[in-house]
C-alpha positions as YAML, in Angstrom:
chain: A
units: angstrom
residues:
- id: 1
  name: MET
  ca: [132.26, 92.89, 93.59]
- id: 2
  name: ARG
  ca: [129.20, 93.20, 95.82]
- id: 3
  name: ALA
  ca: [125.90, 93.82, 94.07]
- id: 4
  name: PHE
  ca: [122.28, 94.13, 95.06]
- id: 5
  name: HIS
  ca: [118.81, 93.85, 93.64]
- id: 6
  name: SER
  ca: [115.95, 95.76, 95.22]
- id: 7
  name: PHE
  ca: [112.19, 95.36, 95.44]
- id: 8
  name: TRP
  ca: [110.09, 98.02, 97.16]
- id: 9
  name: SER
  ca: [106.69, 96.38, 97.50]
- id: 10
  name: GLU
  ca: [104.60, 99.53, 98.05]
- id: 11
  name: PRO
  ca: [104.47, 100.66, 94.38]
- id: 12
  name: ASN
  ca: [103.68, 97.09, 93.33]
- id: 13
  name: ARG
  ca: [100.93, 96.69, 95.90]
- id: 14
  name: SER
  ca: [99.43, 100.08, 95.06]
- id: 15
  name: ARG
  ca: [99.03, 98.96, 91.42]
- id: 16
  name: HIS
  ca: [97.49, 95.59, 92.31]
- id: 17
  name: ASN
  ca: [94.91, 96.30, 95.01]
- id: 18
  name: GLY
  ca: [97.23, 95.47, 97.88]
- id: 19
  name: SER
  ca: [98.69, 92.26, 96.43]
- id: 20
  name: ILE
  ca: [102.23, 91.74, 95.16]
- id: 21
  name: VAL
  ca: [102.32, 90.69, 91.52]
- id: 22
  name: PHE
  ca: [105.68, 89.49, 90.19]
- id: 23
  name: PRO
  ca: [105.05, 87.57, 86.94]
- id: 24
  name: ASP
  ca: [106.76, 84.29, 86.14]
- id: 25
  name: PHE
  ca: [108.94, 85.81, 83.41]
- id: 26
  name: GLU
  ca: [110.13, 88.53, 85.79]
- id: 27
  name: GLN
  ca: [110.88, 85.95, 88.48]
- id: 28
  name: LEU
  ca: [113.01, 83.94, 86.05]
- id: 29
  name: THR
  ca: [114.88, 87.01, 84.81]
- id: 30
  name: ALA
  ca: [115.62, 88.00, 88.40]
- id: 31
  name: ILE
  ca: [116.85, 84.47, 89.20]
- id: 32
  name: LEU
  ca: [119.17, 84.43, 86.20]
- id: 33
  name: SER
  ca: [120.38, 87.93, 87.02]
- id: 34
  name: ALA
  ca: [121.30, 86.84, 90.55]
- id: 35
  name: LEU
  ca: [122.86, 83.50, 89.60]
- id: 36
  name: GLU
  ca: [124.92, 84.89, 86.73]
- id: 37
  name: TRP
  ca: [126.30, 87.67, 88.92]
- id: 38
  name: ARG
  ca: [127.10, 85.23, 91.74]
- id: 39
  name: SER
  ca: [128.87, 82.89, 89.34]
- id: 40
  name: HIS
  ca: [131.41, 85.33, 87.96]
- id: 41
  name: SER
  ca: [131.44, 88.59, 89.87]
- id: 42
  name: GLY
  ca: [130.62, 88.22, 93.56]
- id: 43
  name: PRO
  ca: [127.82, 88.16, 96.12]
- id: 44
  name: VAL
  ca: [124.40, 89.66, 95.45]
- id: 45
  name: CYS
  ca: [121.69, 90.40, 97.99]
- id: 46
  name: MET
  ca: [118.02, 91.31, 97.69]
- id: 47
  name: ILE
  ca: [117.06, 94.50, 99.52]
- id: 48
  name: THR
  ca: [113.32, 94.75, 100.07]
- id: 49
  name: ASP
  ca: [110.78, 95.38, 102.81]
- id: 50
  name: SER
  ca: [109.05, 92.92, 105.14]
- id: 51
  name: ASP
  ca: [106.13, 92.34, 102.77]
- id: 52
  name: GLY
  ca: [108.52, 91.80, 99.89]
- id: 53
  name: ALA
  ca: [110.67, 89.40, 101.89]
- id: 54
  name: GLU
  ca: [107.60, 87.36, 102.86]
- id: 55
  name: TYR
  ca: [106.51, 87.26, 99.22]
- id: 56
  name: PHE
  ca: [109.92, 86.00, 98.07]
- id: 57
  name: ARG
  ca: [109.87, 83.36, 100.80]
- id: 58
  name: ARG
  ca: [106.42, 82.09, 99.81]
- id: 59
  name: ALA
  ca: [107.34, 82.20, 96.11]
- id: 60
  name: GLY
  ca: [110.42, 80.04, 96.78]
- id: 61
  name: LEU
  ca: [112.76, 82.74, 95.45]
- id: 62
  name: SER
  ca: [114.85, 83.69, 98.49]
- id: 63
  name: VAL
  ca: [117.38, 80.91, 97.92]
- id: 64
  name: PHE
  ca: [118.69, 82.48, 94.73]
- id: 65
  name: TRP
  ca: [120.24, 85.46, 96.56]
- id: 66
  name: ASP
  ca: [123.06, 85.35, 99.08]
- id: 67
  name: SER
  ca: [120.83, 87.17, 101.55]
- id: 68
  name: THR
  ca: [117.55, 89.06, 101.82]
- id: 69
  name: GLU
  ca: [117.44, 92.32, 103.76]
- id: 70
  name: THR
  ca: [114.44, 94.45, 104.78]
- id: 71
  name: ALA
  ca: [116.00, 97.91, 104.86]
- id: 72
  name: LEU
  ca: [113.14, 99.32, 102.77]
- id: 73
  name: ASP
  ca: [110.78, 99.12, 105.72]
- id: 74
  name: ASP
  ca: [112.34, 102.49, 106.60]
- id: 75
  name: LEU
  ca: [111.08, 103.99, 103.32]
- id: 76
  name: SER
  ca: [107.40, 103.54, 104.11]
- id: 77
  name: GLY
  ca: [105.58, 106.87, 104.32]
- id: 78
  name: LYS
  ca: [108.62, 108.91, 103.28]
- id: 79
  name: THR
  ca: [108.33, 108.90, 99.48]
- id: 80
  name: ASP
  ca: [105.35, 108.79, 97.13]
- id: 81
  name: PRO
  ca: [105.26, 105.21, 95.77]
- id: 82
  name: PHE
  ca: [103.21, 106.28, 92.73]
- id: 83
  name: LEU
  ca: [105.42, 109.12, 91.54]
- id: 84
  name: PHE
  ca: [108.76, 107.69, 92.65]
- id: 85
  name: TRP
  ca: [108.12, 104.01, 92.00]
- id: 86
  name: ALA
  ca: [111.82, 103.16, 91.74]
- id: 87
  name: ALA
  ca: [112.91, 105.13, 94.81]
- id: 88
  name: GLY
  ca: [113.60, 101.83, 96.56]
- id: 89
  name: LYS
  ca: [116.63, 101.35, 94.34]
- id: 90
  name: LEU
  ca: [118.22, 104.57, 95.52]
- id: 91
  name: TYR
  ca: [117.41, 104.05, 99.19]
- id: 92
  name: SER
  ca: [118.82, 100.54, 98.89]
- id: 93
  name: LEU
  ca: [121.96, 101.96, 97.31]
- id: 94
  name: LYS
  ca: [122.55, 104.13, 100.34]
- id: 95
  name: THR
  ca: [122.61, 101.06, 102.59]
- id: 96
  name: MET
  ca: [125.56, 99.69, 100.61]
- id: 97
  name: LYS
  ca: [129.25, 100.45, 100.92]
- id: 98
  name: ALA
  ca: [131.14, 101.49, 97.83]
- id: 99
  name: PRO
  ca: [132.45, 100.08, 95.61]
- id: 100
  name: CYS
  ca: [129.26, 98.26, 94.74]
- id: 101
  name: VAL
  ca: [126.89, 97.51, 91.88]
- id: 102
  name: MET
  ca: [123.17, 98.20, 91.67]
- id: 103
  name: LEU
  ca: [121.31, 95.78, 89.40]
- id: 104
  name: ASP
  ca: [117.73, 95.88, 88.20]
- id: 105
  name: THR
  ca: [116.00, 92.52, 88.41]
- id: 106
  name: ASP
  ca: [115.33, 92.67, 84.66]
- id: 107
  name: ILE
  ca: [118.94, 92.91, 83.54]
- id: 108
  name: ILE
  ca: [121.21, 89.88, 83.25]
- id: 109
  name: ILE
  ca: [124.98, 90.41, 83.06]
- id: 110
  name: TRP
  ca: [126.32, 87.37, 81.25]
- id: 111
  name: LYS
  ca: [130.03, 87.63, 82.00]
- id: 112
  name: ASP
  ca: [132.59, 89.06, 84.36]
- id: 113
  name: ILE
  ca: [132.68, 92.77, 83.55]
- id: 114
  name: ARG
  ca: [134.83, 93.90, 86.45]
- id: 115
  name: ASP
  ca: [137.66, 94.87, 84.10]
- id: 116
  name: MET
  ca: [135.20, 97.26, 82.40]
- id: 117
  name: LEU
  ca: [134.71, 99.25, 85.60]
- id: 118
  name: SER
  ca: [137.56, 101.69, 85.05]
- id: 119
  name: ALA
  ca: [135.55, 104.89, 85.59]
- id: 120
  name: ASP
  ca: [134.41, 106.21, 88.96]
- id: 121
  name: VAL
  ca: [130.78, 105.67, 87.89]
- id: 122
  name: VAL
  ca: [129.62, 103.14, 85.29]
- id: 123
  name: ALA
  ca: [125.98, 103.03, 84.17]
- id: 124
  name: ALA
  ca: [124.28, 100.69, 81.72]
- id: 125
  name: HIS
  ca: [124.19, 103.08, 78.76]
- id: 126
  name: PRO
  ca: [123.64, 106.76, 77.92]
- id: 127
  name: GLU
  ca: [120.19, 108.03, 76.96]
- id: 128
  name: GLN
  ca: [119.52, 111.05, 74.80]
- id: 129
  name: LEU
  ca: [117.22, 113.70, 76.23]
- id: 130
  name: ASN
  ca: [114.00, 112.66, 74.52]
- id: 131
  name: GLU
  ca: [111.47, 115.24, 75.69]
- id: 132
  name: ASN
  ca: [108.80, 112.57, 76.24]
- id: 133
  name: VAL
  ca: [110.92, 111.04, 79.00]
- id: 134
  name: TYR
  ca: [113.30, 113.88, 79.87]
- id: 135
  name: PRO
  ca: [111.37, 117.15, 79.44]
- id: 136
  name: ASP
  ca: [112.80, 120.56, 80.15]
- id: 137
  name: ARG
  ca: [113.37, 121.16, 83.85]
- id: 138
  name: ALA
  ca: [110.78, 123.95, 83.73]
- id: 139
  name: VAL
  ca: [107.99, 121.34, 83.85]
- id: 140
  name: PHE
  ca: [108.86, 120.60, 87.47]
- id: 141
  name: ARG
  ca: [107.19, 122.93, 89.95]
- id: 142
  name: LEU
  ca: [109.43, 123.19, 92.99]
- id: 143
  name: LYS
  ca: [108.44, 123.99, 96.57]
- id: 144
  name: ASN
  ca: [109.92, 124.79, 99.99]
- id: 145
  name: GLY
  ca: [112.36, 127.23, 98.38]
- id: 146
  name: TYR
  ca: [114.22, 124.40, 96.69]
- id: 147
  name: GLU
  ca: [116.29, 125.23, 93.60]
- id: 148
  name: PHE
  ca: [118.24, 122.94, 91.34]
- id: 149
  name: PRO
  ca: [121.94, 123.09, 92.22]
- id: 150
  name: SER
  ca: [123.67, 125.77, 90.17]
- id: 151
  name: GLU
  ca: [126.52, 123.40, 89.30]
- id: 152
  name: TRP
  ca: [124.25, 120.97, 87.44]
- id: 153
  name: ASP
  ca: [124.78, 120.84, 83.67]
- id: 154
  name: PHE
  ca: [121.37, 120.19, 82.15]
- id: 155
  name: SER
  ca: [122.84, 119.59, 78.68]
- id: 156
  name: LEU
  ca: [124.27, 116.22, 79.72]
- id: 157
  name: ASP
  ca: [122.67, 113.03, 78.46]
- id: 158
  name: ALA
  ca: [120.89, 110.87, 81.00]
- id: 159
  name: ALA
  ca: [122.37, 107.59, 82.23]
- id: 160
  name: ASN
  ca: [120.34, 104.39, 82.35]
- id: 161
  name: THR
  ca: [120.80, 102.81, 85.77]
- id: 162
  name: ALA
  ca: [119.58, 99.26, 85.12]
- id: 163
  name: PHE
  ca: [123.24, 98.65, 85.94]
- id: 164
  name: LEU
  ca: [125.15, 101.08, 88.11]
- id: 165
  name: TYR
  ca: [128.64, 100.84, 89.58]
- id: 166
  name: ILE
  ca: [129.87, 103.49, 92.01]
- id: 167
  name: ARG
  ca: [133.44, 103.44, 93.31]
- id: 168
  name: ASN
  ca: [133.40, 106.26, 95.86]
- id: 169
  name: GLN
  ca: [131.33, 106.23, 99.06]
- id: 170
  name: ASP
  ca: [131.10, 110.01, 99.36]
- id: 171
  name: PHE
  ca: [129.76, 110.26, 95.83]
- id: 172
  name: LEU
  ca: [127.30, 107.41, 96.41]
- id: 173
  name: GLU
  ca: [125.81, 109.30, 99.34]
- id: 174
  name: HIS
  ca: [125.89, 112.62, 97.49]
- id: 175
  name: TYR
  ca: [123.96, 111.21, 94.52]
- id: 176
  name: VAL
  ca: [121.27, 109.57, 96.66]
- id: 177
  name: ASP
  ca: [120.89, 112.67, 98.82]
- id: 178
  name: ARG
  ca: [120.44, 114.95, 95.79]
- id: 179
  name: ALA
  ca: [117.81, 112.58, 94.34]
- id: 180
  name: ALA
  ca: [116.01, 112.47, 97.70]
- id: 181
  name: GLU
  ca: [115.97, 116.28, 97.84]
- id: 182
  name: PHE
  ca: [114.18, 116.30, 94.51]
- id: 183
  name: PHE
  ca: [111.68, 113.70, 95.76]
- id: 184
  name: ALA
  ca: [110.87, 115.93, 98.75]
- id: 185
  name: ASN
  ca: [110.68, 119.26, 96.95]
- id: 186
  name: VAL
  ca: [108.75, 118.78, 93.73]
- id: 187
  name: GLU
  ca: [105.01, 119.41, 93.53]
- id: 188
  name: ALA
  ca: [103.18, 116.13, 92.99]
- id: 189
  name: GLU
  ca: [100.00, 117.48, 91.43]
- id: 190
  name: GLY
  ca: [99.92, 116.84, 87.69]
- id: 191
  name: LEU
  ca: [103.40, 115.30, 87.70]
- id: 192
  name: ASN
  ca: [104.11, 112.42, 85.32]
- id: 193
  name: PRO
  ca: [105.57, 109.48, 87.30]
- id: 194
  name: VAL
  ca: [107.81, 108.42, 84.41]
- id: 195
  name: THR
  ca: [109.42, 111.82, 83.92]
- id: 196
  name: ALA
  ca: [109.64, 112.42, 87.67]
- id: 197
  name: MET
  ca: [111.41, 109.16, 88.46]
- id: 198
  name: CYS
  ca: [113.64, 109.20, 85.39]
- id: 199
  name: PHE
  ca: [114.79, 112.69, 86.28]
- id: 200
  name: ALA
  ca: [115.59, 111.81, 89.87]
- id: 201
  name: GLU
  ca: [117.38, 108.60, 88.99]
- id: 202
  name: GLN
  ca: [118.87, 109.01, 85.53]
- id: 203
  name: ARG
  ca: [119.43, 112.73, 84.97]
- id: 204
  name: VAL
  ca: [120.62, 113.59, 88.45]
- id: 205
  name: LEU
  ca: [123.36, 110.93, 88.27]
- id: 206
  name: PRO
  ca: [125.48, 112.33, 85.40]
- id: 207
  name: MET
  ca: [124.97, 115.91, 86.56]
- id: 208
  name: CYS
  ca: [126.17, 115.00, 90.06]
- id: 209
  name: ALA
  ca: [129.12, 113.09, 88.59]
- id: 210
  name: ALA
  ca: [130.21, 116.06, 86.49]
- id: 211
  name: ALA
  ca: [129.80, 118.47, 89.41]
- id: 212
  name: LYS
  ca: [131.88, 116.23, 91.69]
- id: 213
  name: LYS
  ca: [134.47, 115.49, 88.98]
- id: 214
  name: GLN
  ca: [133.69, 111.79, 88.97]
- id: 215
  name: SER
  ca: [134.47, 110.11, 85.67]
- id: 216
  name: ILE
  ca: [131.48, 108.31, 84.15]
- id: 217
  name: GLY
  ca: [131.48, 105.38, 81.74]
- id: 218
  name: PHE
  ca: [128.95, 103.00, 80.26]
- id: 219
  name: LEU
  ca: [128.72, 99.24, 80.06]
- id: 220
  name: PHE
  ca: [127.39, 99.17, 76.51]
- id: 221
  name: ASP
  ca: [125.93, 101.17, 73.66]
- id: 222
  name: ILE
  ca: [122.31, 100.23, 72.96]
- id: 223
  name: CYS
  ca: [122.99, 100.68, 69.22]
- id: 224
  name: ASP
  ca: [125.71, 97.99, 69.34]
- id: 225
  name: ALA
  ca: [124.51, 94.66, 67.96]
- id: 226
  name: ASP
  ca: [126.92, 92.82, 70.26]
- id: 227
  name: ILE
  ca: [125.42, 94.00, 73.55]
- id: 228
  name: GLN
  ca: [123.80, 90.59, 74.13]
- id: 229
  name: ASP
  ca: [127.30, 89.24, 74.75]
- id: 230
  name: ILE
  ca: [127.39, 91.48, 77.82]
- id: 231
  name: ALA
  ca: [123.83, 91.93, 79.00]
- id: 232
  name: THR
  ca: [120.17, 91.24, 78.36]
- id: 233
  name: HIS
  ca: [117.74, 93.89, 79.53]
- id: 234
  name: THR
  ca: [114.08, 92.92, 79.16]
- id: 235
  name: TRP
  ca: [112.63, 96.34, 79.98]
- id: 236
  name: GLY
  ca: [110.84, 97.02, 76.69]
- id: 237
  name: PHE
  ca: [110.11, 93.36, 75.97]
- id: 238
  name: LYS
  ca: [108.04, 92.82, 79.11]
- id: 239
  name: GLN
  ca: [104.93, 94.33, 77.51]
- id: 240
  name: VAL
  ca: [105.18, 91.72, 74.74]
- id: 241
  name: LEU
  ca: [105.46, 88.96, 77.32]
- id: 242
  name: GLU
  ca: [102.42, 90.29, 79.15]
- id: 243
  name: GLU
  ca: [100.30, 90.32, 76.02]
- id: 244
  name: LEU
  ca: [101.40, 87.22, 74.06]
- id: 245
  name: PRO
  ca: [101.06, 83.91, 75.96]
- id: 246
  name: GLU
  ca: [103.13, 81.89, 73.48]
- id: 247
  name: SER
  ca: [106.03, 84.36, 73.63]
- id: 248
  name: ARG
  ca: [105.77, 84.32, 77.42]
- id: 249
  name: TYR
  ca: [105.93, 80.52, 77.53]
- id: 250
  name: GLN
  ca: [108.87, 80.32, 75.15]
- id: 251
  name: PHE
  ca: [110.78, 82.99, 77.06]
- id: 252
  name: CYS
  ca: [110.21, 81.27, 80.40]
- id: 253
  name: MET
  ca: [111.31, 77.93, 78.97]
- id: 254
  name: ARG
  ca: [114.51, 79.49, 77.60]
- id: 255
  name: CYS
  ca: [115.25, 80.87, 81.07]
- id: 256
  name: VAL
  ca: [114.60, 77.51, 82.74]
- id: 257
  name: ARG
  ca: [116.87, 75.72, 80.24]
- id: 258
  name: ARG
  ca: [119.62, 78.25, 80.90]
- id: 259
  name: ILE
  ca: [119.29, 77.81, 84.65]
- id: 260
  name: ALA
  ca: [119.33, 74.02, 84.32]
- id: 261
  name: VAL
  ca: [122.42, 74.00, 82.10]
- id: 262
  name: ASP
  ca: [124.46, 76.73, 83.78]
- id: 263
  name: PHE
  ca: [123.37, 76.17, 87.38]
- id: 264
  name: PRO
  ca: [122.28, 72.54, 87.78]
- id: 265
  name: GLU
  ca: [122.70, 72.80, 91.54]
- id: 266
  name: PHE
  ca: [119.84, 75.35, 91.58]
- id: 267
  name: ALA
  ca: [117.57, 73.82, 88.94]
- id: 268
  name: ASP
  ca: [115.70, 71.57, 91.37]
- id: 269
  name: ARG
  ca: [114.88, 74.62, 93.48]
- id: 270
  name: LEU
  ca: [112.49, 75.71, 90.73]
- id: 271
  name: LYS
  ca: [110.22, 72.88, 91.86]
- id: 272
  name: GLN
  ca: [109.70, 74.81, 95.10]
- id: 273
  name: CYS
  ca: [108.53, 77.92, 93.23]
- id: 274
  name: PRO
  ca: [104.75, 77.72, 92.71]
- id: 275
  name: ASP
  ca: [104.77, 79.98, 89.65]
- id: 276
  name: LEU
  ca: [107.72, 78.22, 88.00]
- id: 277
  name: ALA
  ca: [107.37, 74.54, 88.82]
- id: 278
  name: ALA
  ca: [105.30, 73.74, 85.70]
- id: 279
  name: TYR
  ca: [108.00, 75.15, 83.44]
- id: 280
  name: TYR
  ca: [110.62, 73.01, 85.14]
- id: 281
  name: GLU
  ca: [108.42, 69.93, 84.76]
- id: 282
  name: ASP
  ca: [108.08, 70.68, 81.03]
- id: 283
  name: TYR
  ca: [111.85, 71.04, 80.81]
- id: 284
  name: CYS
  ca: [112.37, 67.68, 82.50]
- id: 285
  name: ARG
  ca: [110.07, 66.04, 79.95]
- id: 286
  name: GLU
  ca: [112.02, 67.41, 77.00]
- id: 287
  name: PRO
  ca: [114.30, 64.94, 75.20]
- id: 288
  name: LYS
  ca: [117.90, 65.52, 76.24]
...
C-alpha cells in the first residue's frame, strides 16, 4: 500500500523567521514512521517543496524515504500558510493515486494494518465536536457567495487524519476539492487557525464521505488502552518534549534504540544526521 508523508515548509518558516525548524524528536518520529511503514506495508514518499527537500538533504533525512518529491512548490501563494498550516497534506494527497495512505510524520504505525482497511475511508480515530476545536459553523464568515454544501451533515463527529486511507480516486479528489473551496472562501480576519484547519481537514472528510455514500472506519479508539499495539501518535506529547530536556533525551534515545534494533541497515545513517548523531554515539556506548 503506497503511503506518503508531507512537509510544507512555508508555515514552518513563517513561525521561525524564515528558517526551517524540525526538532530532533520530530525527526526521529518521522524516521520511525517511514521505516516501520516500509517494513510491513509498502513504499512511502516524502512530498514537500524545494526548500523542504533541501532541508531534508542537509539534515541527512532523505534516505529514510523511498523518494522525495517537490509537488508543494505549486502551493506557494495559493493558500494562507498561517491559517491553513496543514494544507500541504491535502494538496499532497491530490498528487497521489488511490488507494493510498496519508501519514503524519508524528504517527508511527507499528504493524501491518492492511487487513483493517475494509471501509472506503479509514481515518485514525473519531473526534467529538468539542466547541473549542470544532465550533458551530456560524463562526465562519463566508465570502464570494460560497455556501456550505446542503448535503453536509454537521452533526457528524470529526475524523482525525493523522492516518488516512482512501480507496476511491473520485472521492479523494472530491474531498480535497471541497476542502480547497473552504480555504478560498472563508474570511481570514479574526479566524482561529486551529479551528479553520481542523474544519477543512477533519470535519469536511466525514461529511463528504456521508454525502458520497463512502463507508468510513477508524484505525483505533483513543480510549482503548491497547492502541499502542497499533500506533503511537506524539501530537500532544510534543509540548512536553519541547519543555523538558530530560524527557526529550530519553524519548530520542528510545527512538534510536528502536531504529538500531529493528532497522540495523539504517542505524549507521543516523551518523550523517547532524541533529541525531550524538544520540547514536550515546547508543553505541551503551552496554549491549
